[in-house]
Coordinates of C-alpha atoms and ligand atoms in Angstrom, one line a residue:
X14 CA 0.0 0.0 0.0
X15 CA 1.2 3.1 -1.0
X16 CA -0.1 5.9 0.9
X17 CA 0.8 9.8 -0.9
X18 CA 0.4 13.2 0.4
X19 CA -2.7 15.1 -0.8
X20 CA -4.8 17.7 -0.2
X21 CA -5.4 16.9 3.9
X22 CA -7.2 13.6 2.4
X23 CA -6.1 10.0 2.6
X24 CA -4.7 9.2 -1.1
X25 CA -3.8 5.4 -1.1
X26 CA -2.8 3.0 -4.0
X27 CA -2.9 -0.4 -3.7
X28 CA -5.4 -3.5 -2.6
X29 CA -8.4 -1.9 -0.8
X30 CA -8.2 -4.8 1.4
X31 CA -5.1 -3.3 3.1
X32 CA -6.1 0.2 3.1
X33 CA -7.5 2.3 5.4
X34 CA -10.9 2.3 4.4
X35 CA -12.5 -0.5 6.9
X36 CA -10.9 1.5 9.6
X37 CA -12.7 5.0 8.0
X38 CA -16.1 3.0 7.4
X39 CA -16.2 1.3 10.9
X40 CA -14.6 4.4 12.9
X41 CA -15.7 7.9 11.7
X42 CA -18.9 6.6 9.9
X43 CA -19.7 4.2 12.4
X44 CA -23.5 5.5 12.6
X45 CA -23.6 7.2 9.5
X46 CA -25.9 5.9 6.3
X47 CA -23.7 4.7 3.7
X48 CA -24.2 5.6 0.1
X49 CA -22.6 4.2 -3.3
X50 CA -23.0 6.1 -6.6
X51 CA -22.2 3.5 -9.5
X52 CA -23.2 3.4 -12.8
X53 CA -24.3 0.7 -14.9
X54 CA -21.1 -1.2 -15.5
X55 CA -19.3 -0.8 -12.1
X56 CA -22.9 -2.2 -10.6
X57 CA -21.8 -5.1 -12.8
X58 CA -18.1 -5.4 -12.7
X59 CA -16.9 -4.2 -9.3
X60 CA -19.6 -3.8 -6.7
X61 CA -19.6 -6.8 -5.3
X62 CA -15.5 -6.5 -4.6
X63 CA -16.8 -3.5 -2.5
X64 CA -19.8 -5.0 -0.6
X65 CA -18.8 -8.2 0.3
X66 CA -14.7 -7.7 1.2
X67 CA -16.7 -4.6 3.6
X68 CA -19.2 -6.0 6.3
X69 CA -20.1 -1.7 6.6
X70 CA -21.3 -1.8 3.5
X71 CA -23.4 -4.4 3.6
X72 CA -26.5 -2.6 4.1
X73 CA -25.3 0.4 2.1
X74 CA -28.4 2.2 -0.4
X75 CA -26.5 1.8 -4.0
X76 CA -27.6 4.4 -6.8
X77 CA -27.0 3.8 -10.3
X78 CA -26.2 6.4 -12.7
X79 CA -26.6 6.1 -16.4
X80 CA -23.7 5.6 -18.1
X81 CA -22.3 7.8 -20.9
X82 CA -21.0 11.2 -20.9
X83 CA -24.3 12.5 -22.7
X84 CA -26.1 11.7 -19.0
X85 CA -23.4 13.9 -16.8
X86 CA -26.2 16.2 -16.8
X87 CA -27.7 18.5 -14.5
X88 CA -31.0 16.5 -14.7
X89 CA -29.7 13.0 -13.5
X90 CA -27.5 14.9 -10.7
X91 CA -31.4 16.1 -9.6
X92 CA -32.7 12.5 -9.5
X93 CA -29.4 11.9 -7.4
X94 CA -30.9 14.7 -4.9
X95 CA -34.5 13.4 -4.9
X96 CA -33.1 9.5 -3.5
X97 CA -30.9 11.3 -1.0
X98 CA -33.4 12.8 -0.1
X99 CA -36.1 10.3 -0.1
X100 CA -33.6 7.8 1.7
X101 CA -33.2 10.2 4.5
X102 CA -29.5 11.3 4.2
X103 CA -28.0 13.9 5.9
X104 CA -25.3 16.0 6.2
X105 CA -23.2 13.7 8.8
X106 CA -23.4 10.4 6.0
X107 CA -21.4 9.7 3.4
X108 CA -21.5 9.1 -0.3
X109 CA -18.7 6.4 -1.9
X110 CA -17.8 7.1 -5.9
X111 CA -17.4 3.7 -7.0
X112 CA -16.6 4.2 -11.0
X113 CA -14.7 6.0 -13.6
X114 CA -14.6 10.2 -14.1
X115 CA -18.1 10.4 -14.8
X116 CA -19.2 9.0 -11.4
X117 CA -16.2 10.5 -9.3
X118 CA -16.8 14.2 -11.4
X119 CA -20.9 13.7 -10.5
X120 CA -20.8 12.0 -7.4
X121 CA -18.3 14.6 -6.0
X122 CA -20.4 17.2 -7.3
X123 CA -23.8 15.9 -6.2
X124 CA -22.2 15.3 -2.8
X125 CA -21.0 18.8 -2.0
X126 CA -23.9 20.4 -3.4
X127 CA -26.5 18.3 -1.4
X128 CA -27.5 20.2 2.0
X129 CA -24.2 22.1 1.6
X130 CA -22.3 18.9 1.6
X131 CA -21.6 15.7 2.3
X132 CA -18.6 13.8 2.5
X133 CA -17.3 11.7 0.0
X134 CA -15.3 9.0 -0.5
X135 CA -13.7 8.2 -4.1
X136 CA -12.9 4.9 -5.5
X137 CA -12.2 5.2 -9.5
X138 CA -12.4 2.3 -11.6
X139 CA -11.2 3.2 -14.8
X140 CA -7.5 3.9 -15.2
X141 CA -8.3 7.6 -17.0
X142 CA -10.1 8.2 -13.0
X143 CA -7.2 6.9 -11.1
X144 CA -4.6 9.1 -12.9
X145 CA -6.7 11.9 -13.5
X146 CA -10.5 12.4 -12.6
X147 CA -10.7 11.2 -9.2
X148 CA -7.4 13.4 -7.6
X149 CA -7.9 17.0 -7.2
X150 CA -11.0 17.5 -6.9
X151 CA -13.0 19.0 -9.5
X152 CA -15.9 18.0 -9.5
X153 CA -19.4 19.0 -11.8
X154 CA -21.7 17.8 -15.1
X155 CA -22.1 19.4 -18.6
X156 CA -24.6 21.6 -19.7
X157 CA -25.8 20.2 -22.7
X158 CA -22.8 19.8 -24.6
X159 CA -20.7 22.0 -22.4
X160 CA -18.2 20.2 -20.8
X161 CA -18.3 20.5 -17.3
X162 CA -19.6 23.6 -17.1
X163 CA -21.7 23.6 -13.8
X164 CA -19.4 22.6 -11.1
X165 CA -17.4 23.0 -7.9
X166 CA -14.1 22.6 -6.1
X167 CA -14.3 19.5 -3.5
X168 CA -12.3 17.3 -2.4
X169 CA -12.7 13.9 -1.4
X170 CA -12.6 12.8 2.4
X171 CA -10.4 9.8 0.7
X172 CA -9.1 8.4 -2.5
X173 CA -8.6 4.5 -2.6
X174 CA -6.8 3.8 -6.2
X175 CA -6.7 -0.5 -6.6
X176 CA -5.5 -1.1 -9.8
X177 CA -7.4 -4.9 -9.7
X178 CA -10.6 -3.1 -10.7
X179 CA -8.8 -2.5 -13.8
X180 CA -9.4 -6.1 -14.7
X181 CA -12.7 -5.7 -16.7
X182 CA -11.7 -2.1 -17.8
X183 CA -12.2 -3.0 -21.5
X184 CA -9.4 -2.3 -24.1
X185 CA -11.0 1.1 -25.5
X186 CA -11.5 2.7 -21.8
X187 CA -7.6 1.8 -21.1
X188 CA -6.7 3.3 -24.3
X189 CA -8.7 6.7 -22.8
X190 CA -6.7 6.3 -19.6
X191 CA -3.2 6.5 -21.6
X192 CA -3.7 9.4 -23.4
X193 CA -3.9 11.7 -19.8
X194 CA -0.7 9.9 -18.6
X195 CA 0.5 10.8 -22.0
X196 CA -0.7 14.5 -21.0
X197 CA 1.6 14.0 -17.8
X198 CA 4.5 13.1 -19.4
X199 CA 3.9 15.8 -22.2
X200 CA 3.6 18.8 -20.0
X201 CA 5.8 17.8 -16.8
X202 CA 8.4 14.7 -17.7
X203 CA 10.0 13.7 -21.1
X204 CA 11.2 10.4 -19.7
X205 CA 7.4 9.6 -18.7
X206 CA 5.9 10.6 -22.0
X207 CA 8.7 8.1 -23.5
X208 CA 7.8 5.5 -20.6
X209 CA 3.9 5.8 -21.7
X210 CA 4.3 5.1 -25.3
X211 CA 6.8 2.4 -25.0
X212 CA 4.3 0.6 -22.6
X213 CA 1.7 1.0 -25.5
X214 CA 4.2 0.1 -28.2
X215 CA 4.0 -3.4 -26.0
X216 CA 0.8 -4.4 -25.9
X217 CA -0.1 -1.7 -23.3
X218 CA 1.0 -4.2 -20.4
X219 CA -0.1 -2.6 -17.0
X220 CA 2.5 -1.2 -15.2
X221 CA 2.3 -0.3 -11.3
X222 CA 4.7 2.2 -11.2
X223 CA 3.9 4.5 -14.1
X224 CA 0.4 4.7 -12.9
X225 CA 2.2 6.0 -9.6
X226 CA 4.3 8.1 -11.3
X227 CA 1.1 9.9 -13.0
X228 CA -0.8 10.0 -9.8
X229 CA 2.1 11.9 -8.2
X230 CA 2.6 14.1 -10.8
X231 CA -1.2 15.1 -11.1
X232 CA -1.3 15.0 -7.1
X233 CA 1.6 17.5 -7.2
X234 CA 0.8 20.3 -9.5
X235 CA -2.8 20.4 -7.7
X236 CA -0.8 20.7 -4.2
X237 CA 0.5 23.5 -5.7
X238 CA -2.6 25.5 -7.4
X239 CA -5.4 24.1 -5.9
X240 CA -8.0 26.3 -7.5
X241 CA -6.5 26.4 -10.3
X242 CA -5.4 29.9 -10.1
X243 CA -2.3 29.8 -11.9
X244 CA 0.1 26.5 -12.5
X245 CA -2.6 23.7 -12.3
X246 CA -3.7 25.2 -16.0
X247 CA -1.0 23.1 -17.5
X248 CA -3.2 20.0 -16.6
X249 CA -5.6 21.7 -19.2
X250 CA -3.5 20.9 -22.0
X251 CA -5.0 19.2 -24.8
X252 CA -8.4 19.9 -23.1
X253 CA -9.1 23.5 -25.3
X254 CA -9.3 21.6 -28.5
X255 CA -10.1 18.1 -26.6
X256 CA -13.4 19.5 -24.7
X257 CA -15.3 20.9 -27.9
X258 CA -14.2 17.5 -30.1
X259 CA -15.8 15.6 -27.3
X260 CA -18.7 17.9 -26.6
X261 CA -19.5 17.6 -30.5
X262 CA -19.2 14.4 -30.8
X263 CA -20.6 13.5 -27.8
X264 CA -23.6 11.2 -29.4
X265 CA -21.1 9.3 -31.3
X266 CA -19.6 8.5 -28.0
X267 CA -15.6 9.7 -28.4
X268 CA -14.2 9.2 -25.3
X269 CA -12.8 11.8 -23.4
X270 CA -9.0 10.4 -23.8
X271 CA -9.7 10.2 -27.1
X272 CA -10.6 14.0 -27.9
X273 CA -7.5 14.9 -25.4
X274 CA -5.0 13.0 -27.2
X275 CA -6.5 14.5 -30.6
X276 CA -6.5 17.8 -28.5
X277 CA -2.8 17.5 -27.6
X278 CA -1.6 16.6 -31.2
X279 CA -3.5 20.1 -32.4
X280 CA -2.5 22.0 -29.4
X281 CA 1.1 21.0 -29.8
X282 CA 0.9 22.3 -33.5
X283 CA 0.0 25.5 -31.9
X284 CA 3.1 25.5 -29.7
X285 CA 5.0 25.1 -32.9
X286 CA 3.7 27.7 -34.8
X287 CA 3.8 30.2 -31.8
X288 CA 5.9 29.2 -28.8
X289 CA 8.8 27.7 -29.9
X290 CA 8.3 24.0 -30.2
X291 CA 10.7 22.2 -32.2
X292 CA 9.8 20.5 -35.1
X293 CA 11.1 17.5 -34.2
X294 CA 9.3 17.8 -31.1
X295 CA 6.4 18.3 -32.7
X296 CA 6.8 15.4 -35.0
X297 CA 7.7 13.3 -32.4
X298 CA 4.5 13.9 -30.5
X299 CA 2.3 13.5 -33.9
X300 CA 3.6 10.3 -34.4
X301 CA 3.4 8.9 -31.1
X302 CA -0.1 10.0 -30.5
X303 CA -1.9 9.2 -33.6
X304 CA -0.2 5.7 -34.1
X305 CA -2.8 5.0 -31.5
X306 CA -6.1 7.7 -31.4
X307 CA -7.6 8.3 -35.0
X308 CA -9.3 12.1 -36.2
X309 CA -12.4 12.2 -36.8
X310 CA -13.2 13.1 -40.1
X311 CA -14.1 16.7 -39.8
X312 CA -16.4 18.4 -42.1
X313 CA -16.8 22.5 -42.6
X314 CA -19.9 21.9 -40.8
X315 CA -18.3 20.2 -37.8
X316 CA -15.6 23.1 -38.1
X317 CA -18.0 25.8 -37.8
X318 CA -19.7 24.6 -34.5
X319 CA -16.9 23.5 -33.1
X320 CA -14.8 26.8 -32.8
X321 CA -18.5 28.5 -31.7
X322 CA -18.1 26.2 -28.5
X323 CA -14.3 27.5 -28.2
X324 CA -15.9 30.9 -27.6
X325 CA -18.0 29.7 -24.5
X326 CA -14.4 27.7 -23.0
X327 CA -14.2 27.9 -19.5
X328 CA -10.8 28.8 -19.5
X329 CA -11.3 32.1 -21.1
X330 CA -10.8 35.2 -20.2
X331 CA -11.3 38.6 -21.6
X332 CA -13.3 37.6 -24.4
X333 CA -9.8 35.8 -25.9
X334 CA -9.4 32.1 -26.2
X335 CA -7.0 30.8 -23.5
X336 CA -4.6 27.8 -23.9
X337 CA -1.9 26.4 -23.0
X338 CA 1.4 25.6 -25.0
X339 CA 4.8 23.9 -24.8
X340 CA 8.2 25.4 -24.9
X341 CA 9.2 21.3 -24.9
X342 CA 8.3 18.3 -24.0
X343 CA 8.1 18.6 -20.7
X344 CA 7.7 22.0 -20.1
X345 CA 3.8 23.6 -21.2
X346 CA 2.8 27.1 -19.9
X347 CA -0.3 28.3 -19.6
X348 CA -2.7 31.6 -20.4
X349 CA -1.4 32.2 -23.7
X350 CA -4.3 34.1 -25.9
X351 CA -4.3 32.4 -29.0
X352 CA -7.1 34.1 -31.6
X353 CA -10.0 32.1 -32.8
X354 CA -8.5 32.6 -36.8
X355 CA -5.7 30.8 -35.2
X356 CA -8.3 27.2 -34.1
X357 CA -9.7 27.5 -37.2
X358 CA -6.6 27.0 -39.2
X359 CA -5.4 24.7 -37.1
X360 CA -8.8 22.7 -37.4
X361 CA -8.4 22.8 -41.1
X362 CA -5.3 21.5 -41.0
X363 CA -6.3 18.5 -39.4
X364 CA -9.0 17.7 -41.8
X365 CA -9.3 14.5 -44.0
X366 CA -5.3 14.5 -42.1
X367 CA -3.5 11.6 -42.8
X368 CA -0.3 11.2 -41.0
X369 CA 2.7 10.8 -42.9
X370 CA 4.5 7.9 -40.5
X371 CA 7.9 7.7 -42.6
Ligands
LIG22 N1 -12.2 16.1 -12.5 C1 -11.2 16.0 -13.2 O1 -10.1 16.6 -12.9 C2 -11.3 15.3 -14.5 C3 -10.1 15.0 -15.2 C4 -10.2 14.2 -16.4 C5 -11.4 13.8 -16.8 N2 -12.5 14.1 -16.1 C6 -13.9 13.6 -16.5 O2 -13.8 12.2 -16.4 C7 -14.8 11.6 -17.4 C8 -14.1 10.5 -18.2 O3 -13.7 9.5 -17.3 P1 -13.7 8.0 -17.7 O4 -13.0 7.8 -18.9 O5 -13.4 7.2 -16.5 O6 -15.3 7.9 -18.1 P2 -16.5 7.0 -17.6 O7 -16.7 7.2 -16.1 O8 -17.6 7.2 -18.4 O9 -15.9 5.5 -17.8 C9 -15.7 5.0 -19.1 C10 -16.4 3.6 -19.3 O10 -15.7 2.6 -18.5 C11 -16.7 1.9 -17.7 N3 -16.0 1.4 -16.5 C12 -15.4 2.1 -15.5 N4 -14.7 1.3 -14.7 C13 -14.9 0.1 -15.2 C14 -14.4 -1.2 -14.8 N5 -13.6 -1.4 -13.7 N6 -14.8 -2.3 -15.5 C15 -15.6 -2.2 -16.6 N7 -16.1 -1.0 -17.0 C16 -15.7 0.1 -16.3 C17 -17.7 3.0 -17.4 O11 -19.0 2.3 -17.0 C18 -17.9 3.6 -18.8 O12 -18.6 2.9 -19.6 C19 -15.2 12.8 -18.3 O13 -16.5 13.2 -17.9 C20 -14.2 13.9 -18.0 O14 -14.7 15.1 -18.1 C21 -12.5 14.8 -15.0

């Protein structure tokens, strides 16, 4: 069990039978009701690893959200409320995330909003959750096809990461979960951005310690901006261009990896034309990344309504569009205004792109 400095919450990796959370259920929420938010596939494939290894749990109310990011909606969240409330929770119980970023971002957010909050408890299933969505603790749902853009700070009361839920994680969902440790290595460590790919070159065999090594590097640079005032930004990068590909194409059901990694090949061509990436760099990171995520085949149409969405990106400011570059791999800074003329070439770029891998 490895147990790593967060936020004044318990972040632990390892089996959840050695961790600290029988000691939490039994102790602090001796009395309280116990709640688990699940969606449909974590009721199937990892519930039961929670309920019967944890006699606490046993009589624990289980709520199912709907899977898919088109239901992380403000709609389902208000069901959430109305079983809270019609199971009689309070303030002093405790909701348990059991699932990937969609129930950790919902559940966290339905929790803290619910009587003022609630505490929660996060246990993500998915590997893109364990390195990413679960830790730091933003939390919220989409409006429409917004992405995440009602939503709140919170963090967890603890963060149990066991890699053996991974087990039935199927092959397109670990594939998501690469591409933000690929954003880790991209924006804070060369070495682990070469790690990452290697291990997918190879059959994408898990590997213990670069999912630490992501965790500690996402744990970190939230340590450091919390709020995400200044230095946390760089964990956006990608996500400009990622967030509307996966907002438009949110029916078709591109994961959120997926429109990252695209994200990160575009936003990288950005950092070329204007902040001083190489183009080796660059052609490094094009290669790497689209060996394994494909681009949608954009038309005008899909063009046109995507860079309308850029306009409405959280991340803006002053009416400009607000991204973040790199200098190198392994070094990304953030707030740089980039004009909408500037997406729009870049989209056109990448249209009907094929990838010249020689
Ligand atoms: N809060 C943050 O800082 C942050 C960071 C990155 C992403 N996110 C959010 O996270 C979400 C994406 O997370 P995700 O990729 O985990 O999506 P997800 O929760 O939708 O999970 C992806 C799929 O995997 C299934 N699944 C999860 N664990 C499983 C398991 N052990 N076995 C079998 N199936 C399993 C889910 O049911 C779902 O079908 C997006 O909504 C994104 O906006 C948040």
């Amino acid at each position: 069990m490895k147990s790593i400095d967060a936020q004044g919450y318990k972040l632990e990796v390892g089996s959840l039978l050695d961790s600290s959370l029988e000691k939490l259920l039994t102790e602090k929420y001796a009395t309280s009701k116990k709640i688990i938010l699940v969606d449909d596939n974590t009721y199937e494939f990892c519930l039961d690893a929670l309920i019967t290894n944890f006699e606490a749990l046993k009589e624990a109310e289980v709520i199912i959200l709907p899977v898919g990011e088109e239901n992380k909606q403000l709609s389902i969240a208000q069901n959430v409320w109305e079983a809270l409330t019609d199971y009689r929770v309070g303030r002093h119980d405790v909701i348990i995330n059991l699932g990937g970023g969609l129930v950790t971002d919902m559940g966290g957010f339905i929790a803290s909003c619910y009587k003022r909050g609630c505490d929660f408890i996060n246990i993500p299933t998915s590997l893109l959750a364990m390195v990413d969505a679960a830790i730091g603790g933003k939390t919220g749902v989409n409006l429409e096809h917004y992405k995440n853009q009602i939503g709140v700070f919170a963090q967890p009361i603890a963060l149990y990461i066991d890699p053996s839920f991974l087990e039935t994680l199927p092959d397109e969902e670990y594939l998501s979960g690469y591409a933000e440790m690929i954003k880790h290595g991209i924006i804070k460590d060369e070495q682990l951005f070469q790690d990452v790919i290697s291990c997918m070159n190879g059959n994408f065999e898990f590997n213990e310690e670069l999912l630490i090594r992501c965790i500690e590097i996402k744990n970190n640079v939230v340590h450091e901006d919390p709020l995400e005032e200044n230095v946390r930004k760089i964990l956006n990068f990608g996500h400009t261009i990622g967030h509307v590909i996966e907002g438009h194409y949110m029916e078709s059901g591109i994961s959120h990896g997926h429109a990252v990694a695209i994200g990160m090949v575009m936003e990288a061509y950005l950092s070329m034309k204007l902040n001083g990436l190489s183009d080796v760099s660059y052609a490094f990171i094009e290669s790497s990344i689209l060996s394994f995520y494909t681009i949608p085949n954009f038309t005008d149409d899909d063009i046109q309504a995507m860079i309308e969405m850029l306009s409405n990106d959280k991340k803006n400011d002053a009416n400009e569009i607000r991204c973040c570059l790199l200098e190198k791999i392994g070094e990304c800074t953030y707030d740089h205004a980039v004009a909408e003329s500037l997406f729009l070439e870049t989209l056109m770029h990448f249209k009907n792109y094929q990838i010249n891998m020689n």
